[in-house]
């Protein structure tokens, strides 16, 4: 159970928020940064969808995940697995294109004019990968990535 979602959605109701006009922007349900247990995309998908079914009203049209410091491939693979899980909620499950989904583009570009085409190609590859993942049709490794490690930084502050 997510102890934060229930009061948030209750207050949305009390204040007349039109839930059909909102999007939720959570993280996926993954082990903590210091956790030693390895989990599969299928396990992450099952846990994430289960918590969403228990806490998110069906009127919310979309859930746009943060990448949570995962690598591009890991985040895309997890999203793909979530979209393969049969679920009660009618929401669209997609991304909010955070740091992990832009790493190949940024690493290709490096702020140099001569790298713009390579950066555009890298962004297009990640857009294709994640578009497929929103339908549960992504094949792991089918799109290039320069982001093998992810963007997680312990104690990162915005």
CSV table of C-alpha atoms in Angstrom, one decimal:
chain,number,residue,atom,x,y,z
A,1,UNK,CA,0.0,0.0,0.0
A,2,UNK,CA,1.2,3.5,-0.8
A,3,UNK,CA,0.4,5.7,2.1
A,4,UNK,CA,0.9,8.9,0.1
A,5,UNK,CA,-1.5,8.3,-2.8
A,6,UNK,CA,-4.7,7.8,-0.9
A,7,UNK,CA,-4.6,11.2,0.9
A,8,UNK,CA,-3.5,13.0,-2.3
A,9,UNK,CA,-6.4,11.6,-4.3
A,10,UNK,CA,-8.8,12.2,-1.5
A,11,UNK,CA,-7.7,15.9,-1.4
A,12,UNK,CA,-8.0,16.0,-5.2
A,13,UNK,CA,-11.6,14.9,-4.9
A,14,UNK,CA,-12.3,17.4,-2.0
A,15,UNK,CA,-10.9,20.2,-4.1
A,16,UNK,CA,-12.7,19.3,-7.3
A,17,UNK,CA,-9.7,18.3,-9.3
A,18,UNK,CA,-10.6,16.9,-12.7
A,19,UNK,CA,-8.7,13.6,-12.5
A,20,UNK,CA,-9.2,13.0,-16.2
A,21,UNK,CA,-6.9,16.0,-16.8
A,22,UNK,CA,-4.1,14.8,-14.6
A,23,UNK,CA,-1.0,12.6,-15.1
A,24,UNK,CA,0.9,10.8,-12.4
A,25,UNK,CA,4.7,10.9,-12.5
A,26,UNK,CA,6.0,8.2,-10.1
A,27,UNK,CA,9.1,6.0,-10.0
A,28,UNK,CA,8.9,2.3,-10.7
A,29,UNK,CA,8.8,0.0,-7.8
A,30,UNK,CA,12.5,-1.1,-7.7
A,31,UNK,CA,14.9,-2.3,-5.0
A,32,UNK,CA,16.6,0.4,-3.0
A,33,UNK,CA,20.0,1.7,-4.2
A,34,UNK,CA,21.8,-0.3,-1.5
A,35,UNK,CA,19.7,-3.4,-2.0
A,36,UNK,CA,21.6,-6.5,-3.0
A,37,UNK,CA,18.7,-8.5,-4.5
A,38,UNK,CA,18.6,-8.6,-8.3
A,39,UNK,CA,15.1,-8.3,-9.7
A,40,UNK,CA,13.8,-9.0,-13.1
A,41,UNK,CA,11.9,-6.6,-15.3
A,42,UNK,CA,8.9,-8.9,-14.8
A,43,UNK,CA,9.1,-8.7,-11.0
A,44,UNK,CA,9.4,-4.9,-11.2
A,45,UNK,CA,6.4,-4.8,-13.6
A,46,UNK,CA,4.3,-7.0,-11.3
A,47,UNK,CA,5.1,-4.9,-8.2
A,48,UNK,CA,4.6,-1.6,-9.9
A,49,UNK,CA,1.3,-2.5,-11.6
A,50,UNK,CA,0.0,-4.0,-8.3
A,51,UNK,CA,0.7,-0.8,-6.3
A,52,UNK,CA,-0.9,1.3,-9.1
A,53,UNK,CA,-4.0,-0.9,-9.1
A,54,UNK,CA,-4.3,-0.4,-5.4
A,55,UNK,CA,-3.9,3.3,-5.3
A,56,UNK,CA,-4.5,5.2,-8.6
A,57,UNK,CA,-8.1,6.0,-9.6
A,58,UNK,CA,-9.1,4.7,-13.1
A,59,UNK,CA,-10.0,8.3,-14.0
A,60,UNK,CA,-6.3,9.2,-14.2
A,61,UNK,CA,-5.5,8.7,-17.9
A,62,UNK,CA,-1.7,8.3,-17.8
A,63,UNK,CA,1.2,7.3,-15.6
A,64,UNK,CA,4.5,8.8,-16.9
A,65,UNK,CA,7.4,7.1,-15.1
A,66,UNK,CA,10.6,8.8,-14.0
A,67,UNK,CA,13.7,6.8,-14.9
A,68,UNK,CA,15.0,6.8,-11.4
A,69,UNK,CA,18.6,6.7,-12.5
A,70,UNK,CA,18.3,3.4,-14.4
A,71,UNK,CA,20.1,3.0,-17.7
A,72,UNK,CA,18.1,3.7,-20.8
A,73,UNK,CA,17.9,0.0,-21.6
A,74,UNK,CA,16.9,-1.0,-18.1
A,75,UNK,CA,14.1,1.7,-17.9
A,76,UNK,CA,12.8,0.8,-21.4
A,77,UNK,CA,12.8,-3.0,-20.6
A,78,UNK,CA,10.9,-2.4,-17.3
A,79,UNK,CA,8.3,-0.2,-19.1
A,80,UNK,CA,7.9,-2.9,-21.7
A,81,UNK,CA,7.4,-5.6,-19.0
A,82,UNK,CA,4.8,-3.4,-17.3
A,83,UNK,CA,2.8,-3.0,-20.5
A,84,UNK,CA,2.7,-6.8,-20.8
A,85,UNK,CA,1.1,-7.3,-17.4
A,86,UNK,CA,-2.7,-7.7,-17.6
A,87,UNK,CA,-4.1,-4.9,-15.4
A,88,UNK,CA,-7.4,-3.5,-14.2
A,89,UNK,CA,-6.4,0.1,-14.6
A,90,UNK,CA,-7.0,1.7,-18.0
A,91,UNK,CA,-4.1,4.1,-17.7
A,92,UNK,CA,-1.4,4.6,-20.4
A,93,UNK,CA,2.0,3.6,-19.0
A,94,UNK,CA,4.8,5.6,-20.5
A,95,UNK,CA,7.8,7.9,-19.6
A,96,UNK,CA,8.3,11.5,-18.8
A,97,UNK,CA,11.7,11.4,-20.6
A,98,UNK,CA,14.1,12.1,-17.7
A,99,UNK,CA,17.8,11.9,-17.5
A,100,UNK,CA,18.2,8.2,-18.2
A,101,UNK,CA,16.3,8.4,-21.5
A,102,UNK,CA,18.4,11.3,-22.8
A,103,UNK,CA,21.9,10.1,-22.0
A,104,UNK,CA,22.8,8.7,-25.4
A,105,UNK,CA,21.6,11.9,-27.0
A,106,UNK,CA,23.6,14.0,-24.6
A,107,UNK,CA,26.7,11.8,-24.9
A,108,UNK,CA,26.5,12.0,-28.7
A,109,UNK,CA,26.0,15.7,-28.8
A,110,UNK,CA,28.6,17.0,-26.3
A,111,UNK,CA,27.5,20.6,-27.1
A,112,UNK,CA,29.2,20.4,-30.5
A,113,UNK,CA,27.5,21.6,-33.7
A,114,UNK,CA,29.1,18.8,-35.7
A,115,UNK,CA,27.5,16.2,-33.4
A,116,UNK,CA,23.9,17.4,-33.8
A,117,UNK,CA,22.9,14.7,-36.3
A,118,UNK,CA,24.4,11.9,-34.2
A,119,UNK,CA,22.5,13.3,-31.2
A,120,UNK,CA,19.2,13.5,-33.1
A,121,UNK,CA,19.7,9.9,-34.3
A,122,UNK,CA,20.4,8.8,-30.7
A,123,UNK,CA,17.2,10.5,-29.4
A,124,UNK,CA,15.2,9.0,-32.3
A,125,UNK,CA,16.4,5.5,-31.3
A,126,UNK,CA,15.4,6.0,-27.7
A,127,UNK,CA,12.0,7.4,-28.8
A,128,UNK,CA,11.4,4.4,-31.0
A,129,UNK,CA,12.4,2.0,-28.2
A,130,UNK,CA,10.1,3.7,-25.7
A,131,UNK,CA,7.2,4.0,-28.2
A,132,UNK,CA,7.4,0.2,-28.7
A,133,UNK,CA,7.7,-0.3,-24.9
A,134,UNK,CA,4.4,1.5,-24.3
A,135,UNK,CA,2.7,-1.2,-26.3
A,136,UNK,CA,4.8,-4.1,-24.8
A,137,UNK,CA,6.5,-4.6,-28.2
A,138,UNK,CA,10.1,-3.6,-27.4
A,139,UNK,CA,12.8,-6.2,-28.1
A,140,UNK,CA,15.6,-5.9,-25.7
A,141,UNK,CA,18.8,-4.5,-27.4
A,142,UNK,CA,17.0,-3.7,-30.6
A,143,UNK,CA,17.9,0.0,-30.4
A,144,UNK,CA,21.3,1.5,-29.7
A,145,UNK,CA,22.3,3.1,-26.4
A,146,UNK,CA,25.4,4.8,-25.1
A,147,UNK,CA,24.0,4.6,-21.5
A,148,UNK,CA,25.2,1.3,-20.0
A,149,UNK,CA,25.4,2.4,-16.4
A,150,UNK,CA,22.4,4.8,-15.9
A,151,UNK,CA,22.5,8.2,-14.2
A,152,UNK,CA,22.1,7.2,-10.5
A,153,UNK,CA,24.2,9.3,-8.2
A,154,UNK,CA,24.1,8.6,-4.4
A,155,UNK,CA,23.0,11.7,-2.4
A,156,UNK,CA,22.2,13.6,-5.7
A,157,UNK,CA,20.6,17.0,-4.9
A,158,UNK,CA,18.7,19.1,-7.4
